[in-house]
Amino acid sequence: SELSRRCLPRRRIGLSLGFASWFSFRIFYLAGAVNLLFMVATRDLPVDSTWPLVVAPLVLVLLAVTAVLANRPGTAEHVAVVLGALRFWKPRPSRAERRAAGARFHADAMAVVGPPRRRYRLALLSLGSTLSDVACLWFILIAAGARVDPDVALLAVGAGAVAASVPLLPAGIGLVEAV
């Protein structure tokens, strides 16, 4: 690929692609939760609206908590220790080696995402990408003669993304196209 051609190490390529997905999904869940709260507050829904009032704030809290935990090296070290302990098919490295691997991963990850200012830029780019997807769907619906509000288009894009993330088929082949 292009990143390999530019002589980037495989680990950095993997981290770059992983964090692109990380930021994209987090922004998508943020937009979905805010949209859900907006729809419950501004519309008279035909169903019981207590579940969105529980789920949306829970998603927002989980996003905030995981953002704080992801910035701590201790979290990566602890996760590495736990995941390394689950590895039963190979000889298990010592606890200190697993902790060091977690610290290395966190240092590499922070080198990829950079300082907080860059993370805000990444989040804004992800938000722009998500809103562009929503705008595309909304304009397509308008062109097809369907009159829907933008928040309904956001909900539809969100449902499509959730459906596409469920691997019912090998590599999700055909699922996105069906939705």
PDB file of C-alpha atoms in Angstrom:
ATOM      1  CA  SER A   1       0.000   0.000   0.000  1.00  0.00           C
ATOM      2  CA  GLU A   2       0.942   3.650  -0.078  1.00  0.00           C
ATOM      3  CA  LEU A   3       2.096   3.677   3.549  1.00  0.00           C
ATOM      4  CA  SER A   4       4.410   0.706   2.948  1.00  0.00           C
ATOM      5  CA  ARG A   5       5.797   2.392  -0.153  1.00  0.00           C
ATOM      6  CA  ARG A   6       6.713   5.369   2.024  1.00  0.00           C
ATOM      7  CA  CYS A   7       8.770   2.968   4.184  1.00  0.00           C
ATOM      8  CA  LEU A   8       6.638   3.286   7.303  1.00  0.00           C
ATOM      9  CA  PRO A   9       7.029   0.377   9.729  1.00  0.00           C
ATOM     10  CA  ARG A  10       4.153  -2.118   9.822  1.00  0.00           C
ATOM     11  CA  ARG A  11       3.441  -1.279  13.461  1.00  0.00           C
ATOM     12  CA  ARG A  12       3.009   2.411  12.681  1.00  0.00           C
ATOM     13  CA  ILE A  13       0.769   1.596   9.708  1.00  0.00           C
ATOM     14  CA  GLY A  14      -1.387  -0.622  11.912  1.00  0.00           C
ATOM     15  CA  LEU A  15      -1.599   2.023  14.617  1.00  0.00           C
ATOM     16  CA  SER A  16      -2.456   4.729  12.075  1.00  0.00           C
ATOM     17  CA  LEU A  17      -5.264   2.711  10.534  1.00  0.00           C
ATOM     18  CA  GLY A  18      -6.484   1.571  13.941  1.00  0.00           C
ATOM     19  CA  PHE A  19      -6.656   5.091  15.301  1.00  0.00           C
ATOM     20  CA  ALA A  20      -8.396   6.332  12.163  1.00  0.00           C
ATOM     21  CA  SER A  21     -11.140   3.814  12.908  1.00  0.00           C
ATOM     22  CA  TRP A  22     -11.013   4.640  16.632  1.00  0.00           C
ATOM     23  CA  PHE A  23     -11.636   8.348  16.064  1.00  0.00           C
ATOM     24  CA  SER A  24     -14.208   7.720  13.362  1.00  0.00           C
ATOM     25  CA  PHE A  25     -16.280   5.332  15.470  1.00  0.00           C
ATOM     26  CA  ARG A  26     -16.074   7.519  18.556  1.00  0.00           C
ATOM     27  CA  ILE A  27     -17.272  10.580  16.662  1.00  0.00           C
ATOM     28  CA  PHE A  28     -19.979   8.493  15.049  1.00  0.00           C
ATOM     29  CA  TYR A  29     -21.239   7.261  18.433  1.00  0.00           C
ATOM     30  CA  LEU A  30     -21.062  10.811  19.777  1.00  0.00           C
ATOM     31  CA  ALA A  31     -23.122  12.162  16.874  1.00  0.00           C
ATOM     32  CA  GLY A  32     -25.589   9.283  17.195  1.00  0.00           C
ATOM     33  CA  ALA A  33     -26.087   9.799  20.931  1.00  0.00           C
ATOM     34  CA  VAL A  34     -26.546  13.550  20.563  1.00  0.00           C
ATOM     35  CA  ASN A  35     -28.940  12.966  17.657  1.00  0.00           C
ATOM     36  CA  LEU A  36     -30.938  10.474  19.693  1.00  0.00           C
ATOM     37  CA  LEU A  37     -31.279  12.939  22.551  1.00  0.00           C
ATOM     38  CA  PHE A  38     -32.264  15.659  20.057  1.00  0.00           C
ATOM     39  CA  MET A  39     -34.930  13.461  18.475  1.00  0.00           C
ATOM     40  CA  VAL A  40     -36.423  12.523  21.850  1.00  0.00           C
ATOM     41  CA  ALA A  41     -36.455  16.160  22.961  1.00  0.00           C
ATOM     42  CA  THR A  42     -37.975  17.621  19.794  1.00  0.00           C
ATOM     43  CA  ARG A  43     -40.334  14.921  18.504  1.00  0.00           C
ATOM     44  CA  ASP A  44     -43.336  13.040  19.742  1.00  0.00           C
ATOM     45  CA  LEU A  45     -42.142   9.494  19.234  1.00  0.00           C
ATOM     46  CA  PRO A  46     -44.731   6.707  18.907  1.00  0.00           C
ATOM     47  CA  VAL A  47     -42.762   4.442  21.243  1.00  0.00           C
ATOM     48  CA  ASP A  48     -41.647   4.694  24.846  1.00  0.00           C
ATOM     49  CA  SER A  49     -38.771   7.174  24.884  1.00  0.00           C
ATOM     50  CA  THR A  50     -37.196   6.185  28.191  1.00  0.00           C
ATOM     51  CA  TRP A  51     -34.611   3.847  26.644  1.00  0.00           C
ATOM     52  CA  PRO A  52     -32.982   6.604  24.549  1.00  0.00           C
ATOM     53  CA  LEU A  53     -32.824   8.771  27.661  1.00  0.00           C
ATOM     54  CA  VAL A  54     -30.824   5.997  29.342  1.00  0.00           C
ATOM     55  CA  VAL A  55     -28.719   4.752  26.422  1.00  0.00           C
ATOM     56  CA  ALA A  56     -27.617   8.099  24.950  1.00  0.00           C
ATOM     57  CA  PRO A  57     -26.196   9.530  28.212  1.00  0.00           C
ATOM     58  CA  LEU A  58     -24.599   6.143  28.929  1.00  0.00           C
ATOM     59  CA  VAL A  59     -22.841   6.256  25.536  1.00  0.00           C
ATOM     60  CA  LEU A  60     -21.668   9.820  26.210  1.00  0.00           C
ATOM     61  CA  VAL A  61     -20.285   8.824  29.630  1.00  0.00           C
ATOM     62  CA  LEU A  62     -18.556   5.754  28.173  1.00  0.00           C
ATOM     63  CA  LEU A  63     -16.968   7.905  25.461  1.00  0.00           C
ATOM     64  CA  ALA A  64     -15.663  10.349  28.065  1.00  0.00           C
ATOM     65  CA  VAL A  65     -14.371   7.624  30.406  1.00  0.00           C
ATOM     66  CA  THR A  66     -12.620   5.680  27.641  1.00  0.00           C
ATOM     67  CA  ALA A  67     -11.028   8.899  26.338  1.00  0.00           C
ATOM     68  CA  VAL A  68      -9.563   9.607  29.772  1.00  0.00           C
ATOM     69  CA  LEU A  69      -8.413   6.019  30.237  1.00  0.00           C
ATOM     70  CA  ALA A  70      -6.816   5.859  26.779  1.00  0.00           C
ATOM     71  CA  ASN A  71      -4.550   8.783  27.663  1.00  0.00           C
ATOM     72  CA  ARG A  72      -3.077   6.983  30.672  1.00  0.00           C
ATOM     73  CA  PRO A  73      -0.075   4.699  30.195  1.00  0.00           C
ATOM     74  CA  GLY A  74      -1.215   2.652  33.182  1.00  0.00           C
ATOM     75  CA  THR A  75      -4.370   1.638  31.354  1.00  0.00           C
ATOM     76  CA  ALA A  76      -2.411   0.202  28.435  1.00  0.00           C
ATOM     77  CA  GLU A  77      -0.103  -1.597  30.862  1.00  0.00           C
ATOM     78  CA  HIS A  78      -3.042  -3.115  32.748  1.00  0.00           C
ATOM     79  CA  VAL A  79      -4.788  -4.192  29.541  1.00  0.00           C
ATOM     80  CA  ALA A  80      -1.555  -5.787  28.295  1.00  0.00           C
ATOM     81  CA  VAL A  81      -1.179  -7.710  31.566  1.00  0.00           C
ATOM     82  CA  VAL A  82      -4.770  -8.976  31.441  1.00  0.00           C
ATOM     83  CA  LEU A  83      -4.729  -9.872  27.739  1.00  0.00           C
ATOM     84  CA  GLY A  84      -1.339 -11.522  28.087  1.00  0.00           C
ATOM     85  CA  ALA A  85      -2.694 -13.648  30.920  1.00  0.00           C
ATOM     86  CA  LEU A  86      -5.483 -14.893  28.654  1.00  0.00           C
ATOM     87  CA  ARG A  87      -2.987 -16.201  26.097  1.00  0.00           C
ATOM     88  CA  PHE A  88      -3.055 -19.938  26.855  1.00  0.00           C
ATOM     89  CA  TRP A  89      -1.871 -21.311  23.504  1.00  0.00           C
ATOM     90  CA  LYS A  90       1.673 -19.936  23.843  1.00  0.00           C
ATOM     91  CA  PRO A  91       4.109 -19.629  26.699  1.00  0.00           C
ATOM     92  CA  ARG A  92       3.052 -16.617  28.687  1.00  0.00           C
ATOM     93  CA  PRO A  93       5.556 -13.766  29.105  1.00  0.00           C
ATOM     94  CA  SER A  94       6.194 -12.553  32.623  1.00  0.00           C
ATOM     95  CA  ARG A  95       4.006  -9.856  34.138  1.00  0.00           C
ATOM     96  CA  ALA A  96       6.858  -7.317  33.858  1.00  0.00           C
ATOM     97  CA  GLU A  97       7.331  -8.091  30.158  1.00  0.00           C
ATOM     98  CA  ARG A  98       3.596  -7.694  29.518  1.00  0.00           C
ATOM     99  CA  ARG A  99       3.599  -4.394  31.406  1.00  0.00           C
ATOM    100  CA  ALA A 100       6.570  -3.188  29.362  1.00  0.00           C
ATOM    101  CA  ALA A 101       4.784  -4.211  26.147  1.00  0.00           C
ATOM    102  CA  GLY A 102       1.739  -2.177  27.246  1.00  0.00           C
ATOM    103  CA  ALA A 103       3.939   0.831  27.994  1.00  0.00           C
ATOM    104  CA  ARG A 104       5.623   0.494  24.571  1.00  0.00           C
ATOM    105  CA  PHE A 105       2.224   0.276  22.877  1.00  0.00           C
ATOM    106  CA  HIS A 106       1.015   3.405  24.678  1.00  0.00           C
ATOM    107  CA  ALA A 107       4.177   5.322  23.777  1.00  0.00           C
ATOM    108  CA  ASP A 108       3.852   4.261  20.111  1.00  0.00           C
ATOM    109  CA  ALA A 109       0.156   5.150  20.121  1.00  0.00           C
ATOM    110  CA  MET A 110       0.771   8.595  21.578  1.00  0.00           C
ATOM    111  CA  ALA A 111       3.506   9.152  18.984  1.00  0.00           C
ATOM    112  CA  VAL A 112       0.964   8.380  16.237  1.00  0.00           C
ATOM    113  CA  VAL A 113      -1.902  10.532  17.539  1.00  0.00           C
ATOM    114  CA  GLY A 114       0.358  13.289  18.790  1.00  0.00           C
ATOM    115  CA  PRO A 115      -0.433  16.092  21.218  1.00  0.00           C
ATOM    116  CA  PRO A 116      -4.015  16.935  22.276  1.00  0.00           C
ATOM    117  CA  ARG A 117      -4.254  19.684  19.642  1.00  0.00           C
ATOM    118  CA  ARG A 118      -3.744  17.105  16.904  1.00  0.00           C
ATOM    119  CA  ARG A 119      -6.342  14.822  18.499  1.00  0.00           C
ATOM    120  CA  TYR A 120      -8.901  17.613  18.331  1.00  0.00           C
ATOM    121  CA  ARG A 121      -8.090  18.044  14.656  1.00  0.00           C
ATOM    122  CA  LEU A 122      -8.538  14.319  14.097  1.00  0.00           C
ATOM    123  CA  ALA A 123     -11.880  14.438  15.889  1.00  0.00           C
ATOM    124  CA  LEU A 124     -13.006  17.396  13.784  1.00  0.00           C
ATOM    125  CA  LEU A 125     -11.975  15.612  10.580  1.00  0.00           C
ATOM    126  CA  SER A 126     -13.908  12.525  11.682  1.00  0.00           C
ATOM    127  CA  LEU A 127     -16.920  14.683  12.477  1.00  0.00           C
ATOM    128  CA  GLY A 128     -16.683  16.292   9.045  1.00  0.00           C
ATOM    129  CA  SER A 129     -16.508  12.864   7.414  1.00  0.00           C
ATOM    130  CA  THR A 130     -19.558  11.637   9.323  1.00  0.00           C
ATOM    131  CA  LEU A 131     -21.562  14.753   8.558  1.00  0.00           C
ATOM    132  CA  SER A 132     -20.566  14.467   4.885  1.00  0.00           C
ATOM    133  CA  ASP A 133     -21.971  10.933   4.807  1.00  0.00           C
ATOM    134  CA  VAL A 134     -25.182  12.196   6.373  1.00  0.00           C
ATOM    135  CA  ALA A 135     -25.414  15.101   3.920  1.00  0.00           C
ATOM    136  CA  CYS A 136     -24.858  12.730   0.972  1.00  0.00           C
ATOM    137  CA  LEU A 137     -27.682  10.460   2.111  1.00  0.00           C
ATOM    138  CA  TRP A 138     -29.944  13.428   2.800  1.00  0.00           C
ATOM    139  CA  PHE A 139     -29.360  14.942  -0.647  1.00  0.00           C
ATOM    140  CA  ILE A 140     -29.875  11.558  -2.305  1.00  0.00           C
ATOM    141  CA  LEU A 141     -33.191  11.181  -0.489  1.00  0.00           C
ATOM    142  CA  ILE A 142     -34.228  14.694  -1.534  1.00  0.00           C
ATOM    143  CA  ALA A 143     -33.240  13.937  -5.143  1.00  0.00           C
ATOM    144  CA  ALA A 144     -35.321  10.749  -5.012  1.00  0.00           C
ATOM    145  CA  GLY A 145     -38.334  12.734  -3.829  1.00  0.00           C
ATOM    146  CA  ALA A 146     -38.300  11.705  -0.173  1.00  0.00           C
ATOM    147  CA  ARG A 147     -38.649  14.543   2.294  1.00  0.00           C
ATOM    148  CA  VAL A 148     -36.837  13.739   5.546  1.00  0.00           C
ATOM    149  CA  ASP A 149     -35.131  15.823   8.164  1.00  0.00           C
ATOM    150  CA  PRO A 150     -31.330  15.706   8.515  1.00  0.00           C
ATOM    151  CA  ASP A 151     -31.607  14.017  11.917  1.00  0.00           C
ATOM    152  CA  VAL A 152     -33.468  11.111  10.299  1.00  0.00           C
ATOM    153  CA  ALA A 153     -30.666  10.847   7.733  1.00  0.00           C
ATOM    154  CA  LEU A 154     -28.148  10.767  10.599  1.00  0.00           C
ATOM    155  CA  LEU A 155     -30.143   8.009  12.255  1.00  0.00           C
ATOM    156  CA  ALA A 156     -30.219   6.038   8.975  1.00  0.00           C
ATOM    157  CA  VAL A 157     -26.465   6.421   8.455  1.00  0.00           C
ATOM    158  CA  GLY A 158     -25.948   5.337  12.074  1.00  0.00           C
ATOM    159  CA  ALA A 159     -28.115   2.254  11.619  1.00  0.00           C
ATOM    160  CA  GLY A 160     -26.204   1.384   8.470  1.00  0.00           C
ATOM    161  CA  ALA A 161     -22.848   1.745  10.229  1.00  0.00           C
ATOM    162  CA  VAL A 162     -23.953  -0.422  13.143  1.00  0.00           C
ATOM    163  CA  ALA A 163     -25.306  -3.057  10.752  1.00  0.00           C
ATOM    164  CA  ALA A 164     -22.073  -2.985   8.770  1.00  0.00           C
ATOM    165  CA  SER A 165     -19.983  -3.459  11.910  1.00  0.00           C
ATOM    166  CA  VAL A 166     -21.754  -6.729  12.769  1.00  0.00           C
ATOM    167  CA  PRO A 167     -19.800  -9.458  10.995  1.00  0.00           C
ATOM    168  CA  LEU A 168     -22.600 -11.808   9.936  1.00  0.00           C
ATOM    169  CA  LEU A 169     -20.736 -12.710   6.776  1.00  0.00           C
ATOM    170  CA  PRO A 170     -17.009 -13.254   6.224  1.00  0.00           C
ATOM    171  CA  ALA A 171     -15.429  -9.795   6.222  1.00  0.00           C
ATOM    172  CA  GLY A 172     -18.922  -8.273   6.139  1.00  0.00           C
ATOM    173  CA  ILE A 173     -19.185  -8.960   2.404  1.00  0.00           C
ATOM    174  CA  GLY A 174     -22.513  -7.789   1.053  1.00  0.00           C
ATOM    175  CA  LEU A 175     -23.927  -6.530   4.332  1.00  0.00           C
ATOM    176  CA  VAL A 176     -23.272  -2.845   3.691  1.00  0.00           C
ATOM    177  CA  GLU A 177     -24.730  -3.132   0.223  1.00  0.00           C
ATOM    178  CA  ALA A 178     -27.869  -4.822   1.587  1.00  0.00           C
ATOM    179  CA  VAL A 179     -28.430  -2.105   4.181  1.00  0.00           C
TER     180      VAL A 179
END
